[in-house]
Coordinates of C-alpha atoms in Angstrom, one line a residue:
X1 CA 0.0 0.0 0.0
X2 CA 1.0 3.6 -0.7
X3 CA 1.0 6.3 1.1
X4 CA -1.6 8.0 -1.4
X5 CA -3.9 5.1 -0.5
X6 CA -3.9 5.8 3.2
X7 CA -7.0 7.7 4.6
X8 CA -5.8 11.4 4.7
X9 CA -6.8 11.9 8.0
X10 CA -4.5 9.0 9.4
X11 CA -1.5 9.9 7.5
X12 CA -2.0 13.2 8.9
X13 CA -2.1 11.8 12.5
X14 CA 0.4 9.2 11.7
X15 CA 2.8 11.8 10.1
X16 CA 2.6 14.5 12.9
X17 CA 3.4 11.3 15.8
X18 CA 6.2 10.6 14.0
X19 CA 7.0 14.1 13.5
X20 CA 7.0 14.8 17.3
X21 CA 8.5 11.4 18.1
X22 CA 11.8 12.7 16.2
X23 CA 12.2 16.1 18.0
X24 CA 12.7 13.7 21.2
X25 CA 15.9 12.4 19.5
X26 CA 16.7 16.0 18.5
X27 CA 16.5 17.0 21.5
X28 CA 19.1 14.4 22.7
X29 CA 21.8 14.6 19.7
X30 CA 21.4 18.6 20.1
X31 CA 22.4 18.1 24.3
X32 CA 25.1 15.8 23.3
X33 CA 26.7 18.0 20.0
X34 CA 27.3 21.1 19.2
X35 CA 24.3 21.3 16.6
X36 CA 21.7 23.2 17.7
X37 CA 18.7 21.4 17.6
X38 CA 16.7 23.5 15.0
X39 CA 19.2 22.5 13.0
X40 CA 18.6 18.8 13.4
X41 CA 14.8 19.4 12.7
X42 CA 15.4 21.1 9.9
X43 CA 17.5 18.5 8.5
X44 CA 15.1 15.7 9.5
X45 CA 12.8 17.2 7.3
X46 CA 15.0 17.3 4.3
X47 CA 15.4 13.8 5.3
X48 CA 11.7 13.3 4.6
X49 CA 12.1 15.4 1.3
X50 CA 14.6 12.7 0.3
X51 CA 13.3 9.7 0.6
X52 CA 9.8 11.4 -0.4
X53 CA 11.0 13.1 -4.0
X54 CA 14.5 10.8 -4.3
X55 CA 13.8 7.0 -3.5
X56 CA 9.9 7.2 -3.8
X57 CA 9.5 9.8 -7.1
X58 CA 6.6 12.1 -5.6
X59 CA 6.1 16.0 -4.7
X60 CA 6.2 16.5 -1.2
X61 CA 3.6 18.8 -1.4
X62 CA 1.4 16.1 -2.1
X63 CA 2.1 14.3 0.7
X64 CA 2.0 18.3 3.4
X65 CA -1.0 19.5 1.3
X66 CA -3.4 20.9 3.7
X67 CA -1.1 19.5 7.0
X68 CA 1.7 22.5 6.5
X69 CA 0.7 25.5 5.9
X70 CA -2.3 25.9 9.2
X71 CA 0.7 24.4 11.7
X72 CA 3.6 26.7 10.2
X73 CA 1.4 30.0 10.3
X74 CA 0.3 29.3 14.1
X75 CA 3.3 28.6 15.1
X76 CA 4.6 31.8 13.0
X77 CA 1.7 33.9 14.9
X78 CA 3.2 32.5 18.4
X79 CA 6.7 33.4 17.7
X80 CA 5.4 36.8 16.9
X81 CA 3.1 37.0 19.8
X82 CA 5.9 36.5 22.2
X83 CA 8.6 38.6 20.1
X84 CA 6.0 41.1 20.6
X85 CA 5.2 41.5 24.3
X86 CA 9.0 41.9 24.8
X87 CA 8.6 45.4 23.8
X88 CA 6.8 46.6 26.8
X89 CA 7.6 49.9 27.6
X90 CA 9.8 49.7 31.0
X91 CA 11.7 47.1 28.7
X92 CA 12.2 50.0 26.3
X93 CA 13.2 52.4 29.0
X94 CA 15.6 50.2 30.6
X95 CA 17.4 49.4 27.6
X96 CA 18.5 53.5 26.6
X97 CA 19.4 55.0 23.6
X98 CA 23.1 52.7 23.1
X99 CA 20.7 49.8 22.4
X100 CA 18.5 52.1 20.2
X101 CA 20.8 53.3 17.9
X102 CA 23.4 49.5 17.6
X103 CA 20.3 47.7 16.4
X104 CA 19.0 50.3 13.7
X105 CA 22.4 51.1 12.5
X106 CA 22.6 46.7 12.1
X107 CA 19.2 46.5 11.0
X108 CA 20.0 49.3 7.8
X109 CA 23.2 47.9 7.0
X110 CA 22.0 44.3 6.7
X111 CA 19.3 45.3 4.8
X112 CA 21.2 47.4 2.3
X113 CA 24.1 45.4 2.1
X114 CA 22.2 42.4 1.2
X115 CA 19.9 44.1 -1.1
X116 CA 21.9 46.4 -3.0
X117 CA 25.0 43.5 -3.2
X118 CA 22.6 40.7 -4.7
X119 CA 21.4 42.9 -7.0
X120 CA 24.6 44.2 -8.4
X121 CA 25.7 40.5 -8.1
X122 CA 23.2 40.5 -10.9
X123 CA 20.1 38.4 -8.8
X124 CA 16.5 39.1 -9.4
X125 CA 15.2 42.7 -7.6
X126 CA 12.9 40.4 -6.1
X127 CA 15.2 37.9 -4.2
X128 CA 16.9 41.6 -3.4
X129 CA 14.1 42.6 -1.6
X130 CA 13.5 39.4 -0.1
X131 CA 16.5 38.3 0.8
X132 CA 17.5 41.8 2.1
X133 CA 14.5 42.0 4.6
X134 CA 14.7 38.8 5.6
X135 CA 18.8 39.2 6.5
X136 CA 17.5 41.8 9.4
X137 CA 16.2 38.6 11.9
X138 CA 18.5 37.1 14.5
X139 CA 17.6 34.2 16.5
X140 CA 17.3 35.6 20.1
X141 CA 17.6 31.9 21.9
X142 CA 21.2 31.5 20.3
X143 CA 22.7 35.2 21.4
X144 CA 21.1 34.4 25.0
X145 CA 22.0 31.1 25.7
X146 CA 25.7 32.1 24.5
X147 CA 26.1 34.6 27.3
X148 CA 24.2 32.6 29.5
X149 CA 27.0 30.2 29.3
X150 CA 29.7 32.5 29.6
X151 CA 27.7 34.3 32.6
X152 CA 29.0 37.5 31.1
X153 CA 27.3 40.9 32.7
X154 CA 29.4 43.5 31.1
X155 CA 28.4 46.4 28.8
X156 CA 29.1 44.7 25.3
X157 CA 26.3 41.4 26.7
X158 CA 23.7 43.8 28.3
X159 CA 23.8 45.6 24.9
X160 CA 23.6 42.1 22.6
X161 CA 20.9 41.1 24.9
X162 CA 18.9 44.2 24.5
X163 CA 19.1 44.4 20.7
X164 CA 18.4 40.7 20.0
X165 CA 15.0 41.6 22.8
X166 CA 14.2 44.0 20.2
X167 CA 15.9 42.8 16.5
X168 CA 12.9 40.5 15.4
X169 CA 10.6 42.9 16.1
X170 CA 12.7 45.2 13.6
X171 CA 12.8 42.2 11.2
X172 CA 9.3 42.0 11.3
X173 CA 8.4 45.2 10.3
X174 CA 11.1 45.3 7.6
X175 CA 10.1 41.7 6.2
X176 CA 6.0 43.5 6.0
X177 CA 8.1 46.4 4.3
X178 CA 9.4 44.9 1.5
X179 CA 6.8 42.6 0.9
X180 CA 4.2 45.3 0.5
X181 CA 7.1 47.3 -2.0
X182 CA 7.5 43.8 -3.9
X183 CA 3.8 43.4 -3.9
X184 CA 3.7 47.5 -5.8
X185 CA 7.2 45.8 -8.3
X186 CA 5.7 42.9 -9.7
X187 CA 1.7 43.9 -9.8
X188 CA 0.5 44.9 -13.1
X189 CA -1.8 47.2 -11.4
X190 CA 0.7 49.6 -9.2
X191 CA -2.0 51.6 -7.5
X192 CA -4.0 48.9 -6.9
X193 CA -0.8 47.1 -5.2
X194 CA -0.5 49.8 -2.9
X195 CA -3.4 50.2 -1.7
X196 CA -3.0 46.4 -1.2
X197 CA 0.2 46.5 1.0
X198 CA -1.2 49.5 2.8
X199 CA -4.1 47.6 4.0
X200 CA -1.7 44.4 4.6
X201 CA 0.3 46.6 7.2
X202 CA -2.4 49.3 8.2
X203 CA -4.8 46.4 8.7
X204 CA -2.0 44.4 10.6
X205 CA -2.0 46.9 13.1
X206 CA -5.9 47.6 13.0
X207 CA -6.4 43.6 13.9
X208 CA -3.9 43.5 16.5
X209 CA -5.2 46.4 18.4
X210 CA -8.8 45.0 18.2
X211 CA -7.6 41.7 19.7
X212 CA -5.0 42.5 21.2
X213 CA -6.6 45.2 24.1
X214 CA -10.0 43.1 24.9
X215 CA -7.4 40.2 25.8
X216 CA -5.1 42.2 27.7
X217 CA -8.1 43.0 30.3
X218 CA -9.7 39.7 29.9
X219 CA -6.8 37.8 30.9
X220 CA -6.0 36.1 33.5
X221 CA -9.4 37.0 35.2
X222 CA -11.1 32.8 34.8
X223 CA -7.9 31.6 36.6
X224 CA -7.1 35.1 39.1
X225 CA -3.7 36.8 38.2
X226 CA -2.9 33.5 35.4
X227 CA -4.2 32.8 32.0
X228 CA -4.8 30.0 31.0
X229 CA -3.9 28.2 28.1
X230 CA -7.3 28.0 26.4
X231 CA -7.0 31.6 26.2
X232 CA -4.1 31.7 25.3
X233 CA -4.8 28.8 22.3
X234 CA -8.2 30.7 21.4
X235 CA -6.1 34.4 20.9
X236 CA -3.4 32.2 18.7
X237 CA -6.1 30.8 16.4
X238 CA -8.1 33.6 16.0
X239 CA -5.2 36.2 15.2
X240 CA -3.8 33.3 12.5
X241 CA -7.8 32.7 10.7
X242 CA -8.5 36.5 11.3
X243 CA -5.7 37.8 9.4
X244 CA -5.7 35.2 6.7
X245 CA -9.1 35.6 5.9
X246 CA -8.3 39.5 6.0
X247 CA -5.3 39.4 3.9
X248 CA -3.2 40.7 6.2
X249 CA 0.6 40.4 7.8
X250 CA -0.2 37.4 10.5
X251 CA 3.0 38.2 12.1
X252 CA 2.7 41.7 12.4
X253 CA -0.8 41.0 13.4
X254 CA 0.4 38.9 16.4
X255 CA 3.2 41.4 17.4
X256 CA 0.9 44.4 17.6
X257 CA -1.3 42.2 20.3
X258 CA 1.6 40.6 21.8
X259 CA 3.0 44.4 22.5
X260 CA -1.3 45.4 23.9
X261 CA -1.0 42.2 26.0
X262 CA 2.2 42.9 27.4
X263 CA 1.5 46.6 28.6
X264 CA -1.7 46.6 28.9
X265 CA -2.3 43.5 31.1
X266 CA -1.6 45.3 34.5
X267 CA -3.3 43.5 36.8
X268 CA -1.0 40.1 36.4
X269 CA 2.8 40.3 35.1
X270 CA 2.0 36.8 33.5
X271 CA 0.3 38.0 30.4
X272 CA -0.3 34.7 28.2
X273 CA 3.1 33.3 29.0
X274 CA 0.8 30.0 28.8
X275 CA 2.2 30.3 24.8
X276 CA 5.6 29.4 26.0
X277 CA 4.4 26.3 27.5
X278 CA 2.7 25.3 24.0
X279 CA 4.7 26.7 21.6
X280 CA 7.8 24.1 20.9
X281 CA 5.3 21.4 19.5
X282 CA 4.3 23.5 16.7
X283 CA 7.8 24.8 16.3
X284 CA 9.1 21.4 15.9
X285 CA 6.1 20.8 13.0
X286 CA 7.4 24.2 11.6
X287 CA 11.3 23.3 11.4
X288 CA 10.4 19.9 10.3
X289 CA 7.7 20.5 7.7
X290 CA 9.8 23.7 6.2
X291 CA 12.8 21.0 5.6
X292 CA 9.9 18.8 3.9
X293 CA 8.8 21.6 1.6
X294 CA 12.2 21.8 -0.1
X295 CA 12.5 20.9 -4.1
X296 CA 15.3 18.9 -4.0
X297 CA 16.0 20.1 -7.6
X298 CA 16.2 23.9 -6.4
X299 CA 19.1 23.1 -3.7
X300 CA 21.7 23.0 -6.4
X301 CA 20.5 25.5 -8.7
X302 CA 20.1 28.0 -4.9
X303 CA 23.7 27.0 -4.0
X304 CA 25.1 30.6 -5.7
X305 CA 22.3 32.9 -4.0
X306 CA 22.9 30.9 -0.4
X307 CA 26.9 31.4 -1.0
X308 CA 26.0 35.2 -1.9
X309 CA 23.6 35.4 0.9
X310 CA 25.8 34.0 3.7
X311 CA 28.9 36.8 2.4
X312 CA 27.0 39.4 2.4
X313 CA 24.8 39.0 5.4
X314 CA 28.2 39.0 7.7
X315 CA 29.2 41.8 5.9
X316 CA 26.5 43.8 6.8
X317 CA 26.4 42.4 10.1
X318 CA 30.0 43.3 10.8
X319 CA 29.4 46.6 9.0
X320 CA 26.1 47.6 11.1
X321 CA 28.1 47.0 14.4
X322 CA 31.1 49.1 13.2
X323 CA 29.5 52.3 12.3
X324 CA 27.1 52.0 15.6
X325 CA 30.2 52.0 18.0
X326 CA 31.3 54.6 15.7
X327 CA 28.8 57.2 16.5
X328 CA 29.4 59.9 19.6
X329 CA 26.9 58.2 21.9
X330 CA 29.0 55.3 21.8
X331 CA 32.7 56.0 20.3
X332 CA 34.0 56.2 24.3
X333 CA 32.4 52.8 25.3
X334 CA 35.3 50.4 24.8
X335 CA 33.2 48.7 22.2
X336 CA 34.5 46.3 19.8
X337 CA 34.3 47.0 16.4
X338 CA 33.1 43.5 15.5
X339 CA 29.9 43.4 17.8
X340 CA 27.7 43.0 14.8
X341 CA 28.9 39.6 14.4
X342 CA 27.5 38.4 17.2
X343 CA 24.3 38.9 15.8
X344 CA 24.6 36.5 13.1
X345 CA 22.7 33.8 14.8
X346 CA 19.6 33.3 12.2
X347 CA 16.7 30.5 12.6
X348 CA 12.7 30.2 13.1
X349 CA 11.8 34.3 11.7
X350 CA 13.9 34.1 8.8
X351 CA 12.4 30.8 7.6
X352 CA 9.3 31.9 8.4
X353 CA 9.6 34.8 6.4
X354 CA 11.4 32.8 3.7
X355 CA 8.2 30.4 3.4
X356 CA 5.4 33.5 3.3
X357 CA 7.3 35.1 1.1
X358 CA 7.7 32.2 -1.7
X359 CA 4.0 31.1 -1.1
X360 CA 3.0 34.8 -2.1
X361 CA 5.6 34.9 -4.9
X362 CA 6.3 31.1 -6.4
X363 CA 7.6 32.4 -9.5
X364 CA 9.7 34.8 -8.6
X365 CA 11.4 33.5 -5.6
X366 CA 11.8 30.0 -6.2
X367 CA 15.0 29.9 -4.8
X368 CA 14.4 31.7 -1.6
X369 CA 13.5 29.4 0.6
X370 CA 16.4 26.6 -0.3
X371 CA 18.8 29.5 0.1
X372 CA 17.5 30.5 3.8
X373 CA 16.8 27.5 5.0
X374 CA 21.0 26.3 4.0
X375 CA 22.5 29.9 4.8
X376 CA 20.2 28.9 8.1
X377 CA 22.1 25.9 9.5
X378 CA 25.6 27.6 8.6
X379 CA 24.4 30.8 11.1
X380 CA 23.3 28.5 13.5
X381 CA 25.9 26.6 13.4
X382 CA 28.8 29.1 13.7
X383 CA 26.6 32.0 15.5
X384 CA 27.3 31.0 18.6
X385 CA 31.1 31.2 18.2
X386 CA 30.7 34.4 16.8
X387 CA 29.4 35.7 19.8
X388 CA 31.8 33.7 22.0
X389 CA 34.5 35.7 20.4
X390 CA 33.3 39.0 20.5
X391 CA 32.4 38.7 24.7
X392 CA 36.1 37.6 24.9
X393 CA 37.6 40.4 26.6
X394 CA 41.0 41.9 24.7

């Protein structure tokens, strides 16, 4: 028997067991190696690609169709949920105008390094823009857990730990950015396209307000001073249906509430931190069914965009942190002029961002989410010795 001729409905159930039953043994070669274990998901699931396309000749998006996308957008929605109600605003206060200025000085010279360089390296202007907003993300667990293992408290880690609190959030807004000036490039009907990526963003915002202030007085009132998690589940799936059905930015839907939550939720300082209790299982779907979704045949013909992508993304990293410590407000910190490389670290956003964008544009980024998801296990991979090195004190 086939896998075609299994009921849907169990090869669904059978394939997200299974799917789940492998992040356990992630989570144990990830504790015993050096690979983080994103990394390992991600490569389980071009394991699955593999064997699905390679040995057995079929499309893997036969065998995800209508199993994918619903799990990779909720757990999209509650990475940006959380990323968002980081950015309270005594977190904003408490992190000053040093942290202010590092991350949009990185954030502007990733983005037009990228951009600009794969477009004089002769790439399509729409892997440009792509690429370029995507480059702006940095994975905030692999910065941390670095300096949590060096138990470093000096100036240089409270800074990387206030821009990485803060650097999605950036990312997000960028990514929305360009894919509302791609959406205005490629449409036929300009005007129309604007109007279009006005009401993606606008209308971002609009739904995240509207969801996101009833829940931050509603919670945590059913269980006094805790939500619980069927709140928290019922906010997730209503902000991912809403927008969709809306046509509007999920993500920046989800980090608009996330931020109402967060500082408007004053009578409990546990505002829906239920998500982090739920949120690895879909993560592990996410990592695993983005490997799955990979054309085999697009790895090789991506392998000069990710080689592009990787250069020029530490460039602009390095090149971001250099002109920051630069600047007056920082010039007399004893700063290193590498700390932008320590902010290389890149995983769940970016590929995220990689797989919204080439579901909205098949055509014309084909190659984008091959190149993330590869440039993605070499930042993960050498991210964290790149911040290692630039906390070692000269």
């Amino acid at each position: 028997m086939s896998l075609t001729e299994i009921n849907p409905a169990a090869l669904a159930m059978i394939l997200l067991g299974v799917i789940l039953s492998v992040s356990i043994l992630a989570d144990v070669i990830a504790d015993r190696t050096p690979v983080p274990r994103i990394s390992v998901l991600v490569l389980v699931g071009l394991g699955v690609a593999l064997i699905h396309q390679g040995l057995l000749g079929q499309d893997s998006g036969e065998l995800l169709d209508g199993l994918s996308e619903p799990l990779i957008k909720l757990a999209l929605v509650m990475v940006a949920f959380l990323l968002g109600s980081e950015l309270t605003l005594d977190r904003l206060k408490a992190t000053g105008s040093l942290i202010l200025v590092l991350s949009i000085t990185v954030v502007l010279s990733s983005a037009l390094v990228v951009g600009t360089g794969l477009w004089l390296l002769g790439f399509a202007p729409a892997l440009a823009i792509a690429l370029g907003a995507i480059s702006v993300a940095t994975d905030p667990a692999a910065v941390t857990e670095s300096i949590r293992e060096r138990g470093d408290t000096g100036l240089r880690a409270r800074l990387l730990l206030g821009i990485v609190a803060i650097d999605d959030a950036w990312g997000i807004l960028t990514f929305g950015l360009g894919m509302a000036i791609l959406g205005w490039l490629l449409s036929s009907e300009p005007e129309t396209a604007l109007l279009h990526a006005g009401w993606e963003l606008g209308g971002a915002a609009l739904l995240g307000t509207v969801l996101g202030l009833p829940a931050a007085f509603l919670t945590g009132r059913l269980s006094p001073g805790r939500p619980t998690q069927v709140e928290a589940i019922a906010l997730m799936l209503l902000m991912a249906g809403l927008s969709a059905w809306l046509g509007v930015s999920e993500i920046l839907t989800a980090m608009v509430a996330g931020m109402w939550v967060a500082n408007g939720s004053r009578h409990h300082t546990q505002s829906f931190r239920e998500v982090e209790y739920i949120e690895w299982p879909f993560l592990v779907f996410f990592f695993v069914l983005s490997g799955a979704s990979i054309q085999l045949d697009a790895l090789n013909q991506a392998l000069g965009l990710t080689l592009a992508y990787l250069v020029l993304r530490f460039l602009g990293r390095f090149l971001g942190g250099w002109l920051g410590v630069q600047l007056p407000s920082l010039r007399h910190q004893s700063l290193p002029p590498n700390l932008g490389l320590a902010l290389t670290p890149q995983a769940g956003v970016a590929i995220g961002m990689a797989l919204l964008a080439a579901e909205r544009y098949p055509n014309e980024l084909a190659h984008l989410l091959p190149a993330v998801i590869a440039s993605t296990l070499v930042f993960e991979a050498i991210g964290p010795w790149l911040v290692t090195r630039v906390l070692r004190r000269a």
